[in-house]
Structure formats: structure tokens, C-alpha cells
mmCIF file of C-alpha atoms and ligand atoms in Angstrom:
data_model
loop_
_atom_site.group_PDB
_atom_site.id
_atom_site.type_symbol
_atom_site.label_atom_id
_atom_site.label_comp_id
_atom_site.label_asym_id
_atom_site.label_seq_id
_atom_site.Cartn_x
_atom_site.Cartn_y
_atom_site.Cartn_z
ATOM 1 C CA MET A 1 -5.991 40.253 -22.683
ATOM 2 C CA LYS A 2 -7.911 39.088 -19.677
ATOM 3 C CA ALA A 3 -6.064 37.081 -16.994
ATOM 4 C CA LEU A 4 -7.271 35.639 -13.711
ATOM 5 C CA VAL A 5 -4.709 36.282 -10.984
ATOM 6 C CA CYS A 6 -4.581 34.538 -7.618
ATOM 7 C CA THR A 7 -3.492 37.642 -5.713
ATOM 8 C CA LYS A 8 -3.209 35.892 -2.345
ATOM 9 C CA PRO A 9 -4.668 32.733 -0.757
ATOM 10 C CA GLY A 10 -8.445 32.834 -1.089
ATOM 11 C CA GLU A 11 -8.542 35.713 -3.569
ATOM 12 C CA PHE A 12 -8.842 35.898 -7.352
ATOM 13 C CA ASN A 13 -8.915 39.025 -9.485
ATOM 14 C CA TYR A 14 -9.494 39.502 -13.204
ATOM 15 C CA GLU A 15 -6.819 41.784 -14.610
ATOM 16 C CA ILE A 16 -5.976 43.128 -18.029
ATOM 17 C CA HIS A 17 -2.476 42.015 -18.984
ATOM 18 C CA GLN A 18 -0.405 42.627 -22.074
ATOM 19 C CA LYS A 19 -0.741 39.913 -24.718
ATOM 20 C CA PRO A 20 2.467 37.848 -25.036
ATOM 21 C CA ILE A 21 4.808 39.157 -27.712
ATOM 22 C CA SER A 22 6.189 37.060 -30.547
ATOM 23 C CA LYS A 23 9.712 35.703 -30.068
ATOM 24 C CA THR A 24 11.754 32.898 -31.544
ATOM 25 C CA GLY A 25 11.726 29.750 -29.441
ATOM 26 C CA HIS A 26 8.428 30.700 -27.794
ATOM 27 C CA ALA A 27 5.054 29.758 -29.237
ATOM 28 C CA ILE A 28 1.826 31.571 -28.367
ATOM 29 C CA ILE A 29 -1.290 29.545 -27.606
ATOM 30 C CA GLN A 30 -4.777 31.021 -27.604
ATOM 31 C CA ILE A 31 -6.226 29.132 -24.631
ATOM 32 C CA LYS A 32 -9.496 27.264 -25.197
ATOM 33 C CA ARG A 33 -9.806 24.931 -22.204
ATOM 34 C CA ILE A 34 -8.261 24.817 -18.749
ATOM 35 C CA GLY A 35 -8.616 21.834 -16.441
ATOM 36 C CA ILE A 36 -8.671 22.614 -12.732
ATOM 37 C CA CYS A 37 -6.203 20.565 -10.747
ATOM 38 C CA GLY A 38 -5.623 19.785 -7.063
ATOM 39 C CA THR A 39 -2.535 21.987 -7.295
ATOM 40 C CA ASP A 40 -4.701 24.970 -8.327
ATOM 41 C CA LEU A 41 -7.119 24.287 -5.462
ATOM 42 C CA HIS A 42 -4.274 24.009 -2.934
ATOM 43 C CA ALA A 43 -2.648 27.181 -4.268
ATOM 44 C CA PHE A 44 -5.944 29.016 -3.814
ATOM 45 C CA GLU A 45 -6.356 27.591 -0.308
ATOM 46 C CA GLY A 46 -2.786 28.576 0.535
ATOM 47 C CA THR A 47 -1.717 25.026 1.380
ATOM 48 C CA GLN A 48 0.605 24.523 -1.610
ATOM 49 C CA PRO A 49 4.231 24.519 -0.336
ATOM 50 C CA TYR A 50 6.742 26.970 -1.885
ATOM 51 C CA PHE A 51 4.081 29.021 -3.627
ATOM 52 C CA ASP A 52 4.453 32.741 -4.324
ATOM 53 C CA TYR A 53 1.610 35.211 -4.870
ATOM 54 C CA PRO A 54 0.391 36.865 -7.005
ATOM 55 C CA ARG A 55 0.330 33.962 -9.451
ATOM 56 C CA ILE A 56 -1.657 33.067 -12.569
ATOM 57 C CA LEU A 57 -2.633 29.412 -12.028
ATOM 58 C CA GLY A 58 -3.512 26.772 -14.617
ATOM 59 C CA HIS A 59 -1.323 24.145 -16.285
ATOM 60 C CA GLU A 60 -3.839 21.710 -17.852
ATOM 61 C CA LEU A 61 -4.472 23.509 -21.101
ATOM 62 C CA SER A 62 -5.488 23.169 -24.694
ATOM 63 C CA GLY A 63 -5.829 25.793 -27.363
ATOM 64 C CA ILE A 64 -5.025 27.063 -30.810
ATOM 65 C CA LEU A 65 -1.497 27.867 -31.875
ATOM 66 C CA VAL A 66 -1.444 31.508 -33.000
ATOM 67 C CA ASP A 67 2.352 31.931 -33.254
ATOM 68 C CA THR A 68 4.722 29.001 -33.838
ATOM 69 C CA GLY A 69 7.769 30.828 -32.474
ATOM 70 C CA GLY A 70 9.742 29.220 -35.298
ATOM 71 C CA ALA A 71 8.748 25.615 -34.487
ATOM 72 C CA THR A 72 8.991 24.021 -37.916
ATOM 73 C CA ASP A 73 6.712 21.023 -37.354
ATOM 74 C CA PHE A 74 3.746 23.117 -36.136
ATOM 75 C CA GLU A 75 1.357 25.369 -38.014
ATOM 76 C CA VAL A 76 -0.584 28.446 -37.007
ATOM 77 C CA GLY A 77 -4.216 27.458 -36.393
ATOM 78 C CA GLU A 78 -3.609 23.912 -35.224
ATOM 79 C CA VAL A 79 -4.963 22.584 -31.921
ATOM 80 C CA VAL A 80 -2.223 21.906 -29.369
ATOM 81 C CA THR A 81 -1.493 21.244 -25.744
ATOM 82 C CA PHE A 82 1.861 21.635 -24.016
ATOM 83 C CA ILE A 83 4.039 19.976 -21.397
ATOM 84 C CA PRO A 84 3.901 22.510 -18.550
ATOM 85 C CA TYR A 85 7.196 21.474 -16.917
ATOM 86 C CA PHE A 86 9.948 23.712 -18.236
ATOM 87 C CA ASN A 87 13.388 22.161 -17.850
ATOM 88 C CA CYS A 88 16.967 23.463 -18.076
ATOM 89 C CA GLY A 89 18.282 20.938 -20.602
ATOM 90 C CA ASN A 90 21.690 20.829 -18.899
ATOM 91 C CA CYS A 91 21.389 19.075 -15.538
ATOM 92 C CA ILE A 92 22.039 15.384 -14.927
ATOM 93 C CA ALA A 93 18.297 14.567 -15.060
ATOM 94 C CA CYS A 94 17.801 16.429 -18.353
ATOM 95 C CA LYS A 95 20.857 14.701 -19.813
ATOM 96 C CA SER A 96 19.471 11.313 -18.736
ATOM 97 C CA GLN A 97 16.173 11.880 -20.579
ATOM 98 C CA LYS A 98 14.399 12.695 -17.337
ATOM 99 C CA PRO A 99 13.401 16.350 -17.901
ATOM 100 C CA ASN A 100 10.300 15.684 -15.739
ATOM 101 C CA CYS A 101 12.576 15.798 -12.669
ATOM 102 C CA CYS A 102 15.015 18.486 -13.860
ATOM 103 C CA SER A 103 16.952 19.883 -10.885
ATOM 104 C CA SER A 104 15.705 23.394 -11.691
ATOM 105 C CA LEU A 105 12.253 22.540 -13.015
ATOM 106 C CA LYS A 106 9.752 25.379 -13.455
ATOM 107 C CA VAL A 107 6.135 24.291 -13.623
ATOM 108 C CA SER A 108 3.814 26.648 -15.476
ATOM 109 C CA GLY A 109 1.066 27.886 -13.161
ATOM 110 C CA VAL A 110 3.095 26.901 -10.088
ATOM 111 C CA HIS A 111 6.613 28.402 -10.138
ATOM 112 C CA ILE A 112 5.837 30.790 -13.006
ATOM 113 C CA ASP A 113 2.585 32.221 -14.367
ATOM 114 C CA GLY A 114 0.323 29.693 -16.085
ATOM 115 C CA GLY A 115 -2.683 29.663 -18.321
ATOM 116 C CA PHE A 116 -5.671 31.279 -16.584
ATOM 117 C CA SER A 117 -5.616 33.841 -19.370
ATOM 118 C CA GLU A 118 -6.583 34.264 -22.992
ATOM 119 C CA TYR A 119 -3.076 33.727 -24.398
ATOM 120 C CA LEU A 120 0.045 32.004 -23.098
ATOM 121 C CA SER A 121 3.619 32.039 -24.371
ATOM 122 C CA VAL A 122 5.374 28.664 -23.956
ATOM 123 C CA PRO A 123 8.773 27.316 -25.043
ATOM 124 C CA THR A 124 8.425 25.686 -28.462
ATOM 125 C CA TYR A 125 10.008 22.461 -27.116
ATOM 126 C CA SER A 126 6.983 22.029 -24.832
ATOM 127 C CA LEU A 127 4.347 21.965 -27.618
ATOM 128 C CA VAL A 128 2.404 18.742 -28.153
ATOM 129 C CA LYS A 129 0.300 17.931 -31.214
ATOM 130 C CA SER A 130 -3.380 17.173 -30.674
ATOM 131 C CA GLY A 131 -3.389 13.801 -32.444
ATOM 132 C CA GLY A 132 -6.889 14.717 -33.627
ATOM 133 C CA LEU A 133 -8.262 15.165 -30.092
ATOM 134 C CA SER A 134 -10.857 17.824 -29.226
ATOM 135 C CA VAL A 135 -9.860 20.755 -26.990
ATOM 136 C CA ASP A 136 -11.966 19.152 -24.217
ATOM 137 C CA ASP A 137 -10.106 15.835 -24.344
ATOM 138 C CA LEU A 138 -6.773 17.530 -24.816
ATOM 139 C CA CYS A 139 -6.882 19.538 -21.584
ATOM 140 C CA LEU A 140 -7.064 16.261 -19.644
ATOM 141 C CA VAL A 141 -3.919 14.831 -21.216
ATOM 142 C CA GLU A 142 -1.573 16.376 -18.628
ATOM 143 C CA PRO A 143 -3.228 14.906 -15.488
ATOM 144 C CA LEU A 144 -3.690 11.546 -17.231
ATOM 145 C CA SER A 145 -0.013 11.576 -18.248
ATOM 146 C CA ILE A 146 0.982 11.689 -14.589
ATOM 147 C CA GLY A 147 -0.869 8.383 -14.129
ATOM 148 C CA ALA A 148 0.638 6.907 -17.279
ATOM 149 C CA HIS A 149 4.111 7.897 -16.085
ATOM 150 C CA ALA A 150 3.602 6.184 -12.716
ATOM 151 C CA ILE A 151 2.512 2.968 -14.433
ATOM 152 C CA ARG A 152 5.532 3.118 -16.742
ATOM 153 C CA ARG A 153 7.826 3.672 -13.727
ATOM 154 C CA ALA A 154 6.246 0.637 -12.037
ATOM 155 C CA GLU A 155 6.706 -1.512 -15.187
ATOM 156 C CA VAL A 156 3.262 -2.975 -14.606
ATOM 157 C CA LYS A 157 2.821 -6.404 -16.165
ATOM 158 C CA GLN A 158 -0.156 -8.341 -17.476
ATOM 159 C CA GLY A 159 -2.190 -9.991 -14.719
ATOM 160 C CA GLU A 160 -0.418 -8.567 -11.680
ATOM 161 C CA PHE A 161 -2.335 -6.942 -8.856
ATOM 162 C CA VAL A 162 -1.930 -3.170 -8.617
ATOM 163 C CA LEU A 163 -3.304 -1.401 -5.554
ATOM 164 C CA VAL A 164 -4.067 2.282 -6.088
ATOM 165 C CA VAL A 165 -4.674 4.264 -2.914
ATOM 166 C CA GLY A 166 -6.597 7.494 -3.514
ATOM 167 C CA ALA A 167 -9.355 7.926 -6.120
ATOM 168 C CA GLY A 168 -8.797 11.588 -6.971
ATOM 169 C CA PRO A 169 -8.299 12.528 -10.628
ATOM 170 C CA ILE A 170 -4.645 11.383 -10.532
ATOM 171 C CA GLY A 171 -5.469 8.063 -8.827
ATOM 172 C CA LEU A 172 -8.280 7.422 -11.321
ATOM 173 C CA GLY A 173 -5.854 7.982 -14.211
ATOM 174 C CA ILE A 174 -3.325 5.630 -12.591
ATOM 175 C CA ALA A 175 -6.033 2.965 -12.305
ATOM 176 C CA GLU A 176 -6.969 3.370 -15.989
ATOM 177 C CA PHE A 177 -3.404 2.972 -17.257
ATOM 178 C CA ALA A 178 -2.829 0.017 -14.921
ATOM 179 C CA ARG A 179 -5.939 -1.590 -16.428
ATOM 180 C CA ILE A 180 -4.681 -0.839 -19.967
ATOM 181 C CA ALA A 181 -1.354 -2.489 -19.015
ATOM 182 C CA GLY A 182 -3.375 -5.617 -18.173
ATOM 183 C CA ALA A 183 -3.215 -5.376 -14.389
ATOM 184 C CA GLN A 184 -5.928 -6.382 -11.948
ATOM 185 C CA VAL A 185 -6.621 -3.061 -10.270
ATOM 186 C CA ILE A 186 -7.713 -2.622 -6.665
ATOM 187 C CA MET A 187 -8.813 0.931 -5.784
ATOM 188 C CA MET A 188 -8.864 2.093 -2.197
ATOM 189 C CA ASP A 189 -10.518 5.305 -1.008
ATOM 190 C CA ILE A 190 -12.712 6.502 1.839
ATOM 191 C CA ASN A 191 -15.071 8.367 -0.549
ATOM 192 C CA GLU A 192 -18.013 6.071 -1.445
ATOM 193 C CA GLY A 193 -18.998 8.247 -4.404
ATOM 194 C CA ARG A 194 -15.583 7.895 -5.964
ATOM 195 C CA LEU A 195 -15.557 4.128 -5.407
ATOM 196 C CA GLN A 196 -18.944 3.934 -7.099
ATOM 197 C CA PHE A 197 -17.506 5.881 -10.057
ATOM 198 C CA CYS A 198 -14.606 3.389 -10.215
ATOM 199 C CA LYS A 199 -16.989 0.440 -10.350
ATOM 200 C CA GLU A 200 -19.630 1.829 -12.663
ATOM 201 C CA THR A 201 -17.746 4.089 -15.033
ATOM 202 C CA LEU A 202 -14.178 2.760 -14.997
ATOM 203 C CA LYS A 203 -15.362 -0.868 -14.596
ATOM 204 C CA LEU A 204 -12.819 -1.685 -11.903
ATOM 205 C CA ALA A 205 -13.528 -5.078 -10.350
ATOM 206 C CA PHE A 206 -12.125 -4.368 -6.887
ATOM 207 C CA VAL A 207 -12.789 -1.337 -4.704
ATOM 208 C CA ILE A 208 -12.117 -1.064 -0.983
ATOM 209 C CA ASN A 209 -13.322 1.460 1.565
ATOM 210 C CA PRO A 210 -11.023 1.077 4.606
ATOM 211 C CA LYS A 211 -13.695 2.807 6.694
ATOM 212 C CA THR A 212 -16.157 -0.045 6.210
ATOM 213 C CA VAL A 213 -13.922 -3.142 5.859
ATOM 214 C CA ASP A 214 -10.526 -4.258 7.147
ATOM 215 C CA PRO A 215 -8.380 -3.328 4.134
ATOM 216 C CA THR A 216 -5.543 -5.801 4.806
ATOM 217 C CA GLU A 217 -7.965 -8.699 5.144
ATOM 218 C CA GLU A 218 -9.841 -7.625 2.013
ATOM 219 C CA ILE A 219 -6.695 -7.238 -0.120
ATOM 220 C CA HIS A 220 -5.442 -10.577 1.202
ATOM 221 C CA LYS A 221 -8.674 -12.195 0.006
ATOM 222 C CA ILE A 222 -8.645 -10.547 -3.430
ATOM 223 C CA THR A 223 -4.999 -11.454 -4.116
ATOM 224 C CA ASP A 224 -5.246 -15.022 -2.869
ATOM 225 C CA GLY A 225 -2.998 -14.237 0.068
ATOM 226 C CA ASN A 226 -0.164 -12.808 -2.038
ATOM 227 C CA MET A 227 -0.908 -9.070 -1.686
ATOM 228 C CA PRO A 228 -0.314 -6.630 -4.611
ATOM 229 C CA THR A 229 3.060 -6.601 -6.387
ATOM 230 C CA VAL A 230 2.594 -2.893 -7.139
ATOM 231 C CA VAL A 231 1.226 -0.383 -4.619
ATOM 232 C CA ILE A 232 0.744 3.234 -5.708
ATOM 233 C CA ASP A 233 -0.091 6.158 -3.454
ATOM 234 C CA ALA A 234 -2.142 8.957 -4.973
ATOM 235 C CA THR A 235 -3.383 10.464 -1.705
ATOM 236 C CA GLY A 236 -0.424 12.605 -0.699
ATOM 237 C CA ASN A 237 -1.543 11.914 2.872
ATOM 238 C CA LEU A 238 1.215 10.980 5.327
ATOM 239 C CA ALA A 239 -0.817 8.510 7.384
ATOM 240 C CA ALA A 240 -2.070 6.752 4.223
ATOM 241 C CA ILE A 241 1.442 6.637 2.742
ATOM 242 C CA ASN A 242 2.907 5.086 5.898
ATOM 243 C CA LYS A 243 0.060 2.590 6.158
ATOM 244 C CA SER A 244 0.328 1.346 2.567
ATOM 245 C CA PHE A 245 3.790 -0.184 3.102
ATOM 246 C CA GLN A 246 1.980 -3.053 4.794
ATOM 247 C CA TYR A 247 -0.019 -3.876 1.650
ATOM 248 C CA MET A 248 3.119 -4.736 -0.354
ATOM 249 C CA ALA A 249 3.652 -8.305 -1.548
ATOM 250 C CA HIS A 250 7.095 -9.849 -1.112
ATOM 251 C CA GLY A 251 9.159 -8.449 -3.972
ATOM 252 C CA ALA A 252 6.715 -5.564 -4.542
ATOM 253 C CA LYS A 253 7.258 -1.993 -5.649
ATOM 254 C CA TYR A 254 5.733 0.998 -3.888
ATOM 255 C CA ILE A 255 5.388 4.145 -5.995
ATOM 256 C CA LEU A 256 4.634 7.536 -4.457
ATOM 257 C CA VAL A 257 2.767 9.856 -6.794
ATOM 258 C CA GLY A 258 1.022 11.961 -4.170
ATOM 259 C CA LEU A 259 3.249 14.403 -2.312
ATOM 260 C CA GLN A 260 3.162 15.640 1.278
ATOM 261 C CA LYS A 261 5.525 17.655 3.432
ATOM 262 C CA GLY A 262 6.394 15.266 6.289
ATOM 263 C CA GLU A 263 8.811 12.389 6.783
ATOM 264 C CA ILE A 264 7.821 8.862 5.834
ATOM 265 C CA SER A 265 8.343 6.141 8.430
ATOM 266 C CA VAL A 266 8.484 2.462 7.699
ATOM 267 C CA SER A 267 9.369 -0.670 9.637
ATOM 268 C CA HIS A 268 12.770 -1.581 8.227
ATOM 269 C CA PRO A 269 12.451 -5.347 8.939
ATOM 270 C CA GLU A 270 9.026 -5.476 7.245
ATOM 271 C CA PHE A 271 10.303 -3.591 4.198
ATOM 272 C CA HIS A 272 13.573 -5.528 4.113
ATOM 273 C CA LYS A 273 12.083 -9.017 4.263
ATOM 274 C CA ARG A 274 9.978 -8.109 1.247
ATOM 275 C CA GLU A 275 13.017 -6.800 -0.670
ATOM 276 C CA GLY A 276 10.773 -3.836 -1.350
ATOM 277 C CA THR A 277 11.383 -1.152 -3.961
ATOM 278 C CA LEU A 278 10.317 2.380 -3.085
ATOM 279 C CA MET A 279 10.157 4.980 -5.828
ATOM 280 C CA SER A 280 8.601 8.348 -6.482
ATOM 281 C CA SER A 281 7.002 9.371 -9.753
ATOM 282 C CA ARG A 282 7.125 13.034 -10.708
ATOM 283 C CA ASN A 283 5.204 14.716 -13.518
ATOM 284 C CA ALA A 284 5.468 13.029 -16.927
ATOM 285 C CA THR A 285 7.507 13.091 -20.125
ATOM 286 C CA ARG A 286 6.688 13.648 -23.802
ATOM 287 C CA GLU A 287 6.537 9.860 -24.214
ATOM 288 C CA ASP A 288 3.743 9.740 -21.610
ATOM 289 C CA PHE A 289 1.842 12.636 -23.213
ATOM 290 C CA GLU A 290 1.964 10.946 -26.624
ATOM 291 C CA TYR A 291 0.972 7.581 -25.160
ATOM 292 C CA VAL A 292 -2.030 9.144 -23.388
ATOM 293 C CA ILE A 293 -3.118 10.911 -26.584
ATOM 294 C CA SER A 294 -2.946 7.600 -28.465
ATOM 295 C CA CYS A 295 -4.962 5.849 -25.721
ATOM 296 C CA ILE A 296 -7.670 8.537 -25.915
ATOM 297 C CA ALA A 297 -7.676 8.489 -29.722
ATOM 298 C CA SER A 298 -8.180 4.710 -29.734
ATOM 299 C CA GLY A 299 -10.977 4.865 -27.135
ATOM 300 C CA LEU A 300 -9.098 3.109 -24.312
ATOM 301 C CA VAL A 301 -9.599 6.161 -22.090
ATOM 302 C CA ASN A 302 -12.504 8.596 -22.237
ATOM 303 C CA PRO A 303 -11.645 11.973 -20.668
ATOM 304 C CA ALA A 304 -15.310 13.001 -20.809
ATOM 305 C CA ASN A 305 -15.895 10.586 -17.897
ATOM 306 C CA TYR A 306 -13.904 12.905 -15.665
ATOM 307 C CA ILE A 307 -15.520 16.231 -16.533
ATOM 308 C CA THR A 308 -18.185 16.835 -13.884
ATOM 309 C CA HIS A 309 -18.238 20.663 -14.013
ATOM 310 C CA ARG A 310 -17.961 23.244 -16.772
ATOM 311 C CA VAL A 311 -17.655 26.967 -16.364
ATOM 312 C CA LEU A 312 -16.972 30.001 -18.530
ATOM 313 C CA PHE A 313 -13.742 31.901 -17.894
ATOM 314 C CA ASP A 314 -15.674 34.919 -16.598
ATOM 315 C CA ASP A 315 -17.356 32.769 -13.925
ATOM 316 C CA VAL A 316 -14.242 31.041 -12.517
ATOM 317 C CA LYS A 317 -13.710 33.585 -9.743
ATOM 318 C CA GLU A 318 -17.214 32.967 -8.410
ATOM 319 C CA GLN A 319 -17.334 29.182 -8.931
ATOM 320 C CA PHE A 320 -13.800 28.226 -7.906
ATOM 321 C CA PRO A 321 -14.281 28.156 -4.090
ATOM 322 C CA SER A 322 -17.163 25.668 -4.446
ATOM 323 C CA TRP A 323 -14.807 23.085 -6.028
ATOM 324 C CA LEU A 324 -12.923 22.887 -2.739
ATOM 325 C CA LYS A 325 -15.987 21.347 -1.097
ATOM 326 C CA PRO A 326 -16.301 17.552 -1.353
ATOM 327 C CA GLU A 327 -20.118 17.815 -1.494
ATOM 328 C CA THR A 328 -19.803 19.498 -4.930
ATOM 329 C CA GLY A 329 -18.791 16.016 -6.165
ATOM 330 C CA VAL A 330 -16.263 17.518 -8.529
ATOM 331 C CA ILE A 331 -13.820 15.191 -10.263
ATOM 332 C CA LYS A 332 -12.653 17.563 -12.972
ATOM 333 C CA ALA A 333 -13.859 21.091 -13.601
ATOM 334 C CA VAL A 334 -13.083 22.480 -17.026
ATOM 335 C CA VAL A 335 -12.974 26.177 -17.897
ATOM 336 C CA GLU A 336 -14.093 27.273 -21.355
ATOM 337 C CA VAL A 337 -12.040 30.303 -22.262
ATOM 338 C CA SER A 338 -13.735 31.146 -25.534
ATOM 339 C CA GLU A 339 -16.123 29.640 -28.045
ATOM 340 C CA GLU A 340 -14.662 27.243 -30.598
HETATM 341 ZN ZN1 ZN B 1 -2.528 19.196 -12.656
HETATM 342 ZN ZN1 ZN B 2 17.517 20.116 -16.036
#
């Protein structure tokens, strides 16, 4: 089978690999769609921490099940996606129903080879039913689930103000699930195009560009002086993360979804007087995947809004570098591995 290997930063090569072999406990998916993620772009750029090369990237997948691996509730020929975070099942996180932050988590396409190939073998426990979704919609379930998980962590309530900082694909998903939870969403980003997308396509009432207005003043105005009770970072940018502490209302929660390598610094008195809650949100669980699928099936979220670029598998090597450039205007690029 054909596989696209990231041999070193900045270099892809198509290689012929052996098709996965059938074994109990491992299902084989014939890949149909692959969504390109920030993680894939950073891995290609060489800026992804703890990344080994060569590596087959790709973890936002959908396809056809060609071997169930003994999974009794799945059938050969059905459309599936999978949860690309493989967990140990034995650590304290796994035993507390938090496999998304397993102490020895292996993410497909990051720590181990992923799905930039025609077939992929995955543990049967990771399979997720399509819920009637198309392969296009289904390959966006994983990134959307990360947003859904963050909103579940934040326990967002009807009517409260949620500030989302960073309008990348993850931030956009966070904003959508905050809206579905009944929140009043404020999106902040320095990219005018993305803010326009938030207003026009996602119908968000409040968008802020901190380059053109004073963000604190603006948020103060929008929230009637109270500030948001939930602040979520989806930038993974240290300066932005440090800055956003000051947008928290008294009693607010601050959830970090974006990840960076440095140390966070915060004024202790400012954080303390607010009785602030700081939490991180990592990956997503089966509950989030199934919730996202139900939201798409009922029309609350439309993944097609996110797909700005489409490319055939054979053209990924050539097209991929262009998606690193902001002027391409890419939100989500989707790879079509073979005809349906
Ligand atoms: Zn991703
Ligand atoms: Zn574990």
C-alpha cells in the first residue's frame, strides 16, 4: 500500500509499505479522508516537541472497516472513525475514566505512525461508529471533539460569557460547543479573516481583534463590567496565555487547550482575589466523540464550514507546504485517499 512518510522536517516521501495484517484486537480501516491538523503542520515544520522522524502523520481519519479484528459490534464494510489516543488501561488516569490523559498515552500520527496511508490498523477499543455521517463529516469529529471536551471540562452554563482566544480550527470548535451549551461567546483573534468567518458563518455575536481595539475595555463593555466567567486559550502562544488571566471574571475558570513549551506566569494576588480555577484540557474521550457526532447529525454543527481545501492523496506532498502559509486562508484541508 502507499504511505506518505515525513522523513525529516520539511520532507515528505511516498513509500510502498506492507498492508497491515489481520490480528485479534486490531481492526483495519481503509482510509477515505484525512483532515490536516496543526500538529501535522508543526511536525512537518519541525516545531512539534518530542517528535521522532521518520513518521507517518495523520490522526483525523475516516474510512471503511475492512477487518473488525474481532470487534463484535462492528461489521466489515461500515463507515467508521477512531479515537487516535491509545491508552494503557492500567494507570490512575485510565482507571478514573480519563484515558485521554493516560500517563503513557500514544497518539496515532504523533508518537506512533498514523493514517497518511491507504490502510491503518487500530486497536478495536478505539473504533467509533459513524452515526450515519459521511466520510467528509466524520474526519472532522476528532478536532471538534477537542473543543467539546474543553467545554465539558469548563461546565459551561446557559447564558454565561465564554471568551475563546484563538480562532484556529480548535478555537472555532470550542466556540461552537460553547454556543450549543447556551453561552454568549466572545472570540478573540488577530486574524481579521477568521473573525469574519466567526461572524458570518458561525454567527458569533462578539468578535475582538486586540490589534485594533483595547481588548480589556471591549470585553468589559460586552459583559457589562463583569468579564467572562470562562476563558479558554486555543492559541498555544505563551504571551497570549499569560495575558488572558486578566480577562477572568471573579470566580472564573481558565482552561488551557493550546499547548506551548514555556512556563506560565501569573500575578498571584490578581488570580487569588478572583478565586480563579486554572485547568488544562487534553484530547477528548469517547463521550465527546459521540456527542460531536450527535451534534453534527442533528445539524447543530456543520463540518463542511471548515473545509477550505481538498486534495487527492497523491498531491499531498506538493500541496502540504502551502498550508503553512496564512495567505492560503486554510482552515481545514481534507485529503481524499480514494474514491467512495
Ligand atoms: Zn488534530
Ligand atoms: Zn493509562
